[in-house]
Amino acid sequence: MDALGKLANNHGAAGAGTSGEFYRFLRMEEDDADGSWDKQLAKRYDDKLYKEYCLADMSRYKESKIGLRWRTEKEVLGGKGQFICGNKKCKETKGLRSFEVNFVYKEAGEEKQALVKLRVCPKCSYRLNYRKEKELKAARKLDKERRRHERRREAARGKRKDMRQKKEAAFGSSERSTSELETDNSRESS
């Protein structure tokens, strides 16, 4: 195994350099301007990656922290990320769907973003969209409670209206009965 293979095994997707400081998720030409050995090693590692689909680490999906990395040749030949779910711990092959994910990450102290493709099963799709699903579920719950509250309020209004109509039917119009009472009171006082 060459130095690059050892480095990839020891550092995973972090790539070159003992601290991964020279690895770039998306390499630019200016990243390779300085021809240092570490940067050359990082470039060689980067050249061996397949950048059509990503693989995801969804172990912290509830915190909205999903890690993405490019696939290696071994993973491409095995179908991982294209014919097998792209979540690194899932081996599902049925019902896979492709997503374009806006991957926001920090690299070299700078916040960056990249639009990448990820192919996952329905279970991992839920994990990928967990935060949005939770927000939608909460919004649906609030909407349902609001509609229930309005139905109750309308029902209460209807009951009050029915009671008023029954009262008016039994005693006549409320305005009329009030005026009749005033007339009766004025007759008694005279």
Coordinates of N, CA and C in Angstrom, one line a residue:
M1 N 0.9 -1.2 0.0 CA 0.0 0.0 0.0 C 0.9 1.2 0.0
D2 N 0.6 2.2 -0.9 CA 1.4 3.4 -1.0 C 1.1 4.4 0.1
A3 N 1.8 5.5 0.2 CA 1.6 6.5 1.2 C 0.2 7.1 1.1
L4 N -0.3 7.2 -0.1 CA -1.7 7.7 -0.3 C -2.7 6.8 0.3
G5 N -2.6 5.5 0.1 CA -3.5 4.5 0.6 C -3.5 4.5 2.1
K6 N -2.3 4.6 2.7 CA -2.2 4.6 4.2 C -2.9 5.9 4.7
L7 N -2.6 7.0 4.0 CA -3.2 8.2 4.5 C -4.7 8.2 4.4
A8 N -5.3 7.6 3.3 CA -6.7 7.5 3.2 C -7.3 6.6 4.3
N9 N -6.6 5.5 4.6 CA -7.1 4.6 5.6 C -7.0 5.3 7.0
N10 N -6.0 6.0 7.3 CA -5.8 6.6 8.6 C -6.7 7.8 8.8
H11 N -7.0 8.6 7.7 CA -7.7 9.8 7.9 C -9.0 9.9 7.2
G12 N -9.4 8.8 6.6 CA -10.7 8.7 5.9 C -10.8 9.8 4.9
A13 N -12.0 10.5 4.8 CA -12.2 11.5 3.8 C -11.4 12.8 4.1
A14 N -10.8 12.9 5.3 CA -10.1 14.1 5.6 C -8.9 14.3 4.7
G15 N -8.4 13.1 4.1 CA -7.5 13.2 3.0 C -6.0 13.4 3.5
A16 N -5.4 14.3 2.8 CA -3.9 14.5 3.0 C -3.6 15.3 4.2
G17 N -2.3 15.2 4.6 CA -1.8 16.0 5.7 C -2.2 15.3 7.0
T18 N -1.4 15.4 8.0 CA -1.7 14.7 9.2 C -3.0 15.3 9.9
S19 N -3.2 16.6 9.7 CA -4.4 17.2 10.3 C -5.5 17.4 9.3
G20 N -5.3 17.0 8.0 CA -6.4 17.1 7.0 C -6.5 18.6 6.5
E21 N -5.5 19.4 6.9 CA -5.6 20.8 6.5 C -5.4 21.1 5.0
F22 N -4.9 20.2 4.2 CA -4.8 20.4 2.8 C -5.9 19.8 2.0
Y23 N -6.7 19.0 2.6 CA -7.8 18.4 1.9 C -8.9 19.4 1.6
R24 N -9.5 19.4 0.4 CA -10.6 20.3 0.1 C -11.7 19.4 -0.5
F25 N -12.9 19.7 0.0 CA -14.1 19.0 -0.5 C -14.2 19.2 -2.0
L26 N -14.1 20.5 -2.4 CA -14.1 20.9 -3.8 C -12.7 21.6 -4.1
R27 N -11.9 20.9 -4.8 CA -10.5 21.5 -5.1 C -10.6 22.6 -6.2
M28 N -9.8 23.7 -5.9 CA -9.7 24.7 -6.9 C -8.2 24.7 -7.4
E29 N -8.0 25.4 -8.5 CA -6.6 25.4 -9.0 C -5.6 26.2 -8.0
E30 N -6.2 27.2 -7.3 CA -5.3 27.9 -6.4 C -4.9 27.1 -5.2
D31 N -5.7 26.0 -4.9 CA -5.3 25.1 -3.8 C -4.0 24.3 -4.1
D32 N -3.7 24.2 -5.4 CA -2.6 23.4 -5.8 C -1.4 24.3 -6.3
A33 N -1.6 25.6 -6.1 CA -0.5 26.6 -6.6 C 0.8 26.3 -6.0
D34 N 0.9 26.1 -4.7 CA 2.1 25.8 -4.0 C 2.3 24.3 -4.1
G35 N 3.4 23.8 -4.7 CA 3.6 22.4 -5.0 C 4.2 21.6 -3.8
S36 N 3.8 21.9 -2.6 CA 4.4 21.2 -1.4 C 3.9 19.7 -1.5
W37 N 4.7 18.9 -0.8 CA 4.4 17.5 -0.8 C 3.0 17.2 -0.3
D38 N 2.6 17.8 0.8 CA 1.3 17.6 1.4 C 0.2 18.0 0.4
K39 N 0.4 19.1 -0.3 CA -0.7 19.5 -1.2 C -0.7 18.5 -2.4
Q40 N 0.4 18.0 -2.8 CA 0.5 17.1 -3.9 C -0.2 15.8 -3.5
L41 N 0.0 15.3 -2.3 CA -0.6 14.1 -1.7 C -2.1 14.3 -1.7
A42 N -2.5 15.5 -1.2 CA -4.0 15.8 -1.1 C -4.6 15.8 -2.5
K43 N -3.9 16.3 -3.5 CA -4.4 16.3 -4.9 C -4.5 14.9 -5.4
R44 N -3.5 14.1 -5.1 CA -3.6 12.7 -5.6 C -4.7 11.9 -5.0
Y45 N -5.0 12.2 -3.7 CA -6.1 11.5 -3.0 C -7.4 12.0 -3.7
D46 N -7.5 13.3 -3.9 CA -8.7 13.9 -4.5 C -9.0 13.4 -5.9
D47 N -7.9 13.1 -6.6 CA -8.1 12.6 -8.0 C -8.6 11.2 -8.0
K48 N -8.4 10.5 -6.9 CA -8.9 9.1 -6.8 C -10.4 9.0 -6.4
L49 N -11.0 10.1 -6.0 CA -12.4 10.1 -5.6 C -13.4 10.3 -6.8
Y50 N -14.5 9.7 -6.6 CA -15.6 9.8 -7.6 C -16.6 10.8 -7.2
K51 N -16.9 11.8 -8.0 CA -17.6 12.9 -7.5 C -19.0 13.1 -8.2
E52 N -19.6 11.9 -8.5 CA -21.0 12.0 -9.0 C -22.0 12.0 -7.9
Y53 N -21.8 11.0 -6.9 CA -22.7 10.9 -5.8 C -21.9 11.0 -4.5
C54 N -22.5 11.5 -3.4 CA -21.8 11.5 -2.1 C -22.3 10.4 -1.3
L55 N -21.5 10.1 -0.2 CA -22.0 9.2 0.8 C -22.2 10.1 2.1
A56 N -23.2 9.7 2.9 CA -23.5 10.5 4.1 C -23.3 9.7 5.4
D57 N -22.9 10.4 6.4 CA -22.9 9.9 7.8 C -24.1 10.6 8.5
M58 N -25.1 9.8 8.7 CA -26.3 10.4 9.3 C -26.5 10.0 10.8
S59 N -25.4 9.7 11.5 CA -25.4 9.3 12.9 C -25.9 10.4 13.8
R60 N -25.8 11.7 13.3 CA -26.2 12.8 14.2 C -27.3 13.6 13.4
Y61 N -28.2 12.9 12.7 CA -29.2 13.6 11.9 C -30.2 14.4 12.8
K62 N -30.5 14.0 14.0 CA -31.4 14.7 14.9 C -30.9 16.1 15.3
E63 N -29.6 16.3 15.2 CA -29.0 17.6 15.5 C -28.8 18.4 14.2
S64 N -29.3 17.9 13.1 CA -29.1 18.5 11.8 C -27.7 18.6 11.4
K65 N -26.9 17.5 11.8 CA -25.5 17.4 11.4 C -25.3 16.2 10.6
I66 N -25.2 16.3 9.3 CA -25.0 15.2 8.4 C -23.7 15.4 7.7
G67 N -22.8 14.5 7.8 CA -21.5 14.6 7.1 C -21.6 14.0 5.7
L68 N -20.9 14.6 4.7 CA -20.9 14.1 3.4 C -19.5 13.9 2.9
R69 N -19.2 12.9 2.1 CA -17.9 12.7 1.5 C -18.1 12.1 0.1
W70 N -17.1 12.2 -0.7 CA -17.1 11.6 -2.0 C -16.8 10.1 -1.9
R71 N -17.2 9.3 -2.9 CA -17.0 7.9 -2.9 C -15.6 7.5 -3.5
T72 N -15.1 6.4 -2.9 CA -13.8 5.9 -3.4 C -14.1 4.9 -4.5
E73 N -13.1 4.4 -5.2 CA -13.2 3.5 -6.3 C -13.9 2.2 -5.8
K74 N -13.5 1.7 -4.7 CA -14.0 0.5 -4.1 C -15.5 0.6 -3.9
E75 N -16.0 1.7 -3.4 CA -17.4 2.0 -3.1 C -18.2 2.1 -4.4
V76 N -17.6 2.7 -5.4 CA -18.2 2.9 -6.7 C -18.4 1.5 -7.4
L77 N -17.4 0.6 -7.3 CA -17.5 -0.7 -7.9 C -18.5 -1.6 -7.1
G78 N -18.7 -1.3 -5.8 CA -19.6 -2.1 -5.0 C -21.0 -1.5 -5.2
G79 N -21.2 -0.4 -5.8 CA -22.5 0.2 -6.0 C -23.0 1.1 -4.9
K80 N -22.2 1.3 -3.8 CA -22.6 2.1 -2.7 C -22.8 3.5 -3.1
G81 N -23.9 4.1 -2.7 CA -24.2 5.5 -3.1 C -25.0 5.7 -4.4
Q82 N -25.1 4.6 -5.2 CA -25.9 4.7 -6.4 C -26.9 3.6 -6.5
F83 N -26.5 2.3 -6.3 CA -27.4 1.2 -6.3 C -27.7 0.7 -4.9
I84 N -26.9 1.1 -3.9 CA -27.1 0.9 -2.5 C -27.2 2.2 -1.8
C85 N -28.0 2.3 -0.8 CA -28.3 3.6 -0.1 C -27.0 4.3 0.2
G86 N -27.0 5.6 0.1 CA -25.8 6.4 0.3 C -25.5 6.7 1.8
N87 N -26.3 6.3 2.7 CA -26.0 6.4 4.1 C -25.0 5.4 4.4
K88 N -23.9 5.7 5.1 CA -22.8 4.8 5.2 C -23.1 3.6 6.1
K89 N -24.2 3.6 6.9 CA -24.5 2.5 7.7 C -25.7 1.7 7.2
C90 N -26.2 2.1 6.0 CA -27.4 1.4 5.5 C -27.1 0.6 4.2
K91 N -27.7 -0.5 4.1 CA -27.4 -1.4 2.9 C -28.6 -1.6 2.0
E92 N -29.6 -0.8 2.2 CA -30.9 -0.9 1.5 C -30.7 -0.7 0.0
T93 N -31.4 -1.5 -0.8 CA -31.3 -1.3 -2.3 C -32.6 -1.0 -3.0
K94 N -33.7 -1.1 -2.2 CA -35.0 -0.8 -2.8 C -35.5 0.6 -2.5
G95 N -36.2 1.1 -3.4 CA -36.9 2.4 -3.2 C -35.9 3.6 -3.1
L96 N -34.8 3.5 -3.7 CA -33.8 4.6 -3.6 C -34.3 5.8 -4.4
R97 N -34.0 7.0 -3.8 CA -34.4 8.3 -4.5 C -33.1 9.2 -4.5
S98 N -33.0 10.0 -5.5 CA -31.9 10.9 -5.6 C -32.3 12.3 -5.1
F99 N -31.4 12.9 -4.4 CA -31.6 14.3 -3.8 C -30.4 15.1 -4.2
E100 N -30.7 16.4 -4.5 CA -29.6 17.4 -4.6 C -29.6 18.1 -3.3
V101 N -28.5 18.0 -2.6 CA -28.4 18.6 -1.3 C -27.5 19.8 -1.3
N102 N -27.9 20.9 -0.7 CA -27.0 22.0 -0.5 C -26.2 21.8 0.7
F103 N -25.0 21.4 0.5 CA -24.1 21.0 1.6 C -23.3 22.2 2.0
V104 N -23.6 22.7 3.2 CA -22.9 23.8 3.8 C -21.8 23.3 4.8
Y105 N -20.6 23.7 4.6 CA -19.5 23.2 5.5 C -18.5 24.3 5.7
K106 N -17.6 24.1 6.7 CA -16.5 24.9 7.0 C -15.2 24.2 6.6
E107 N -14.4 25.0 5.9 CA -13.1 24.4 5.4 C -12.1 25.5 5.4
A108 N -11.0 25.3 6.1 CA -9.9 26.2 6.2 C -10.4 27.5 6.8
G109 N -11.3 27.4 7.8 CA -11.8 28.6 8.5 C -12.8 29.4 7.7
E110 N -13.2 28.9 6.6 CA -14.1 29.6 5.7 C -15.4 28.8 5.5
E111 N -16.6 29.4 5.5 CA -17.8 28.7 5.3 C -18.0 28.6 3.8
K112 N -18.3 27.4 3.3 CA -18.6 27.2 1.9 C -19.8 26.3 1.7
Q113 N -20.3 26.3 0.5 CA -21.4 25.4 0.2 C -21.3 24.8 -1.2
A114 N -21.8 23.6 -1.3 CA -21.8 22.9 -2.6 C -23.1 22.2 -2.8
L115 N -23.5 22.1 -4.0 CA -24.7 21.3 -4.4 C -24.3 20.0 -4.8
V116 N -24.6 18.9 -4.1 CA -24.2 17.6 -4.3 C -25.4 16.6 -4.5
K117 N -25.1 15.5 -5.1 CA -26.2 14.5 -5.3 C -26.0 13.4 -4.3
L118 N -27.1 12.9 -3.7 CA -27.1 11.9 -2.7 C -28.3 10.9 -3.0
R119 N -28.0 9.6 -3.0 CA -29.1 8.7 -3.3 C -29.3 7.8 -2.0
V120 N -30.6 7.9 -1.5 CA -30.9 7.2 -0.3 C -32.2 6.5 -0.3
C121 N -32.4 5.6 0.6 CA -33.7 4.8 0.8 C -34.7 5.7 1.5
P122 N -36.0 5.2 1.5 CA -37.0 6.1 2.2 C -36.7 6.3 3.7
K123 N -36.2 5.4 4.4 CA -35.9 5.6 5.8 C -34.8 6.6 6.0
C124 N -33.8 6.6 5.2 CA -32.7 7.5 5.3 C -33.1 8.9 4.7
S125 N -34.1 8.9 3.8 CA -34.6 10.1 3.2 C -35.3 10.9 4.3
Y126 N -36.0 10.2 5.2 CA -36.6 10.8 6.4 C -35.6 11.5 7.3
R127 N -34.5 10.7 7.5 CA -33.4 11.3 8.3 C -32.7 12.5 7.6
L128 N -32.6 12.4 6.3 CA -32.0 13.6 5.6 C -32.9 14.8 5.8
N129 N -34.2 14.6 5.8 CA -35.1 15.8 5.9 C -35.7 15.9 7.3
Y130 N -35.1 15.3 8.3 CA -35.6 15.3 9.6 C -36.1 16.6 10.2
R131 N -35.3 17.6 10.1 CA -35.6 18.9 10.7 C -36.8 19.5 10.0
K132 N -36.8 19.4 8.6 CA -38.0 20.0 7.9 C -39.2 19.2 8.2
E133 N -39.1 17.8 8.3 CA -40.3 17.0 8.6 C -40.8 17.4 10.0
K134 N -39.9 17.6 10.9 CA -40.4 18.0 12.3 C -41.1 19.4 12.2
E135 N -40.5 20.3 11.5 CA -41.2 21.7 11.3 C -42.5 21.5 10.7
L136 N -42.7 20.7 9.7 CA -44.0 20.5 9.0 C -45.0 19.9 9.9
K137 N -44.5 18.9 10.7 CA -45.4 18.2 11.6 C -45.9 19.2 12.7
A138 N -45.0 20.0 13.2 CA -45.4 21.0 14.2 C -46.4 22.0 13.6
A139 N -46.1 22.4 12.4 CA -47.0 23.4 11.7 C -48.4 22.8 11.5
R140 N -48.4 21.5 11.0 CA -49.7 20.8 10.8 C -50.5 20.7 12.2
K141 N -49.7 20.4 13.2 CA -50.4 20.2 14.5 C -51.0 21.6 15.0
L142 N -50.2 22.7 14.8 CA -50.7 24.0 15.2 C -52.0 24.3 14.3
D143 N -51.9 24.0 13.0 CA -53.0 24.3 12.2 C -54.3 23.5 12.6
K144 N -54.0 22.2 12.9 CA -55.1 21.4 13.3 C -55.8 21.9 14.6
E145 N -54.9 22.3 15.6 CA -55.4 22.9 16.8 C -56.2 24.2 16.6
R146 N -55.7 25.0 15.7 CA -56.4 26.3 15.3 C -57.7 26.0 14.7
R147 N -57.8 25.1 13.8 CA -59.1 24.7 13.2 C -60.1 24.1 14.2
R148 N -59.6 23.3 15.1 CA -60.4 22.7 16.1 C -61.0 23.8 17.0
H149 N -60.1 24.8 17.4 CA -60.5 25.9 18.2 C -61.6 26.7 17.5
E150 N -61.4 27.0 16.2 CA -62.4 27.8 15.5 C -63.7 27.0 15.4
R151 N -63.7 25.7 15.2 CA -64.9 24.9 15.1 C -65.6 25.0 16.4
R152 N -64.9 24.9 17.5 CA -65.5 25.0 18.9 C -66.2 26.4 19.1
R153 N -65.4 27.4 18.6 CA -65.9 28.8 18.8 C -67.2 29.0 17.9
E154 N -67.2 28.4 16.7 CA -68.4 28.5 15.8 C -69.5 27.7 16.4
A155 N -69.2 26.6 17.0 CA -70.3 25.8 17.6 C -70.9 26.5 18.8
A156 N -70.0 27.2 19.6 CA -70.5 27.9 20.8 C -71.4 29.1 20.3
R157 N -70.9 29.8 19.2 CA -71.7 30.9 18.6 C -73.1 30.4 18.2
G158 N -73.1 29.2 17.5 CA -74.3 28.6 17.0 C -75.2 28.3 18.2
K159 N -74.7 27.7 19.3 CA -75.5 27.4 20.4 C -76.1 28.7 21.0
R160 N -75.3 29.7 21.2 CA -75.8 31.0 21.7 C -76.9 31.5 20.8
K161 N -76.7 31.4 19.5 CA -77.7 31.9 18.6 C -79.0 31.1 18.7
D162 N -78.8 29.8 18.8 CA -80.0 28.9 19.0 C -80.7 29.2 20.3
M163 N -80.0 29.4 21.3 CA -80.6 29.8 22.6 C -81.3 31.1 22.5
R164 N -80.7 32.1 21.8 CA -81.3 33.4 21.7 C -82.6 33.3 20.9
Q165 N -82.6 32.4 19.8 CA -83.8 32.2 19.0 C -84.9 31.5 19.8
K166 N -84.5 30.5 20.6 CA -85.5 29.8 21.4 C -86.1 30.8 22.4
K167 N -85.2 31.6 23.0 CA -85.7 32.6 24.0 C -86.7 33.6 23.4
E168 N -86.3 34.0 22.2 CA -87.2 35.0 21.5 C -88.5 34.4 21.1
A169 N -88.4 33.1 20.7 CA -89.7 32.4 20.3 C -90.6 32.2 21.6
A170 N -89.9 32.0 22.7 CA -90.7 31.7 23.9 C -91.3 33.1 24.5
F171 N -90.5 34.1 24.5 CA -90.8 35.4 25.1 C -91.1 36.5 24.1
G172 N -91.0 36.2 22.8 CA -91.1 37.3 21.8 C -89.8 37.9 21.6
S173 N -89.7 38.9 20.8 CA -88.5 39.6 20.5 C -87.9 40.2 21.8
S174 N -86.6 40.2 22.0 CA -86.0 40.7 23.2 C -86.2 42.2 23.2
E175 N -86.2 42.9 22.0 CA -86.4 44.4 22.0 C -87.8 44.7 22.3
R176 N -88.7 43.9 21.8 CA -90.1 44.1 22.1 C -90.5 43.9 23.5
S177 N -89.9 42.9 24.1 CA -90.2 42.6 25.5 C -89.7 43.7 26.4
T178 N -88.5 44.2 26.1 CA -88.0 45.3 26.8 C -88.8 46.6 26.8
S179 N -89.3 46.9 25.6 CA -90.2 48.1 25.4 C -91.5 47.9 26.1
E180 N -92.0 46.6 26.0 CA -93.3 46.3 26.7 C -93.1 46.5 28.2
L181 N -91.9 46.0 28.7 CA -91.7 46.2 30.2 C -91.6 47.6 30.6
E182 N -91.0 48.5 29.8 CA -90.9 49.9 30.1 C -92.3 50.5 30.0
T183 N -93.1 50.1 29.1 CA -94.5 50.6 29.0 C -95.3 50.2 30.2
D184 N -95.1 48.9 30.6 CA -95.8 48.4 31.8 C -95.4 49.2 33.0
N185 N -94.1 49.4 33.2 CA -93.5 50.1 34.3 C -94.0 51.5 34.4
S186 N -94.1 52.2 33.2 CA -94.6 53.6 33.2 C -96.1 53.7 33.6
R187 N -96.9 52.7 33.2 CA -98.3 52.6 33.5 C -98.5 52.4 35.0
E188 N -97.7 51.6 35.6 CA -97.8 51.3 37.0 C -97.5 52.5 37.8
S189 N -96.5 53.2 37.4 CA -96.0 54.4 38.2 C -97.0 55.6 38.1
S190 N -97.8 55.6 37.1 CA -98.8 56.7 36.9 C -100.0 56.5 37.7

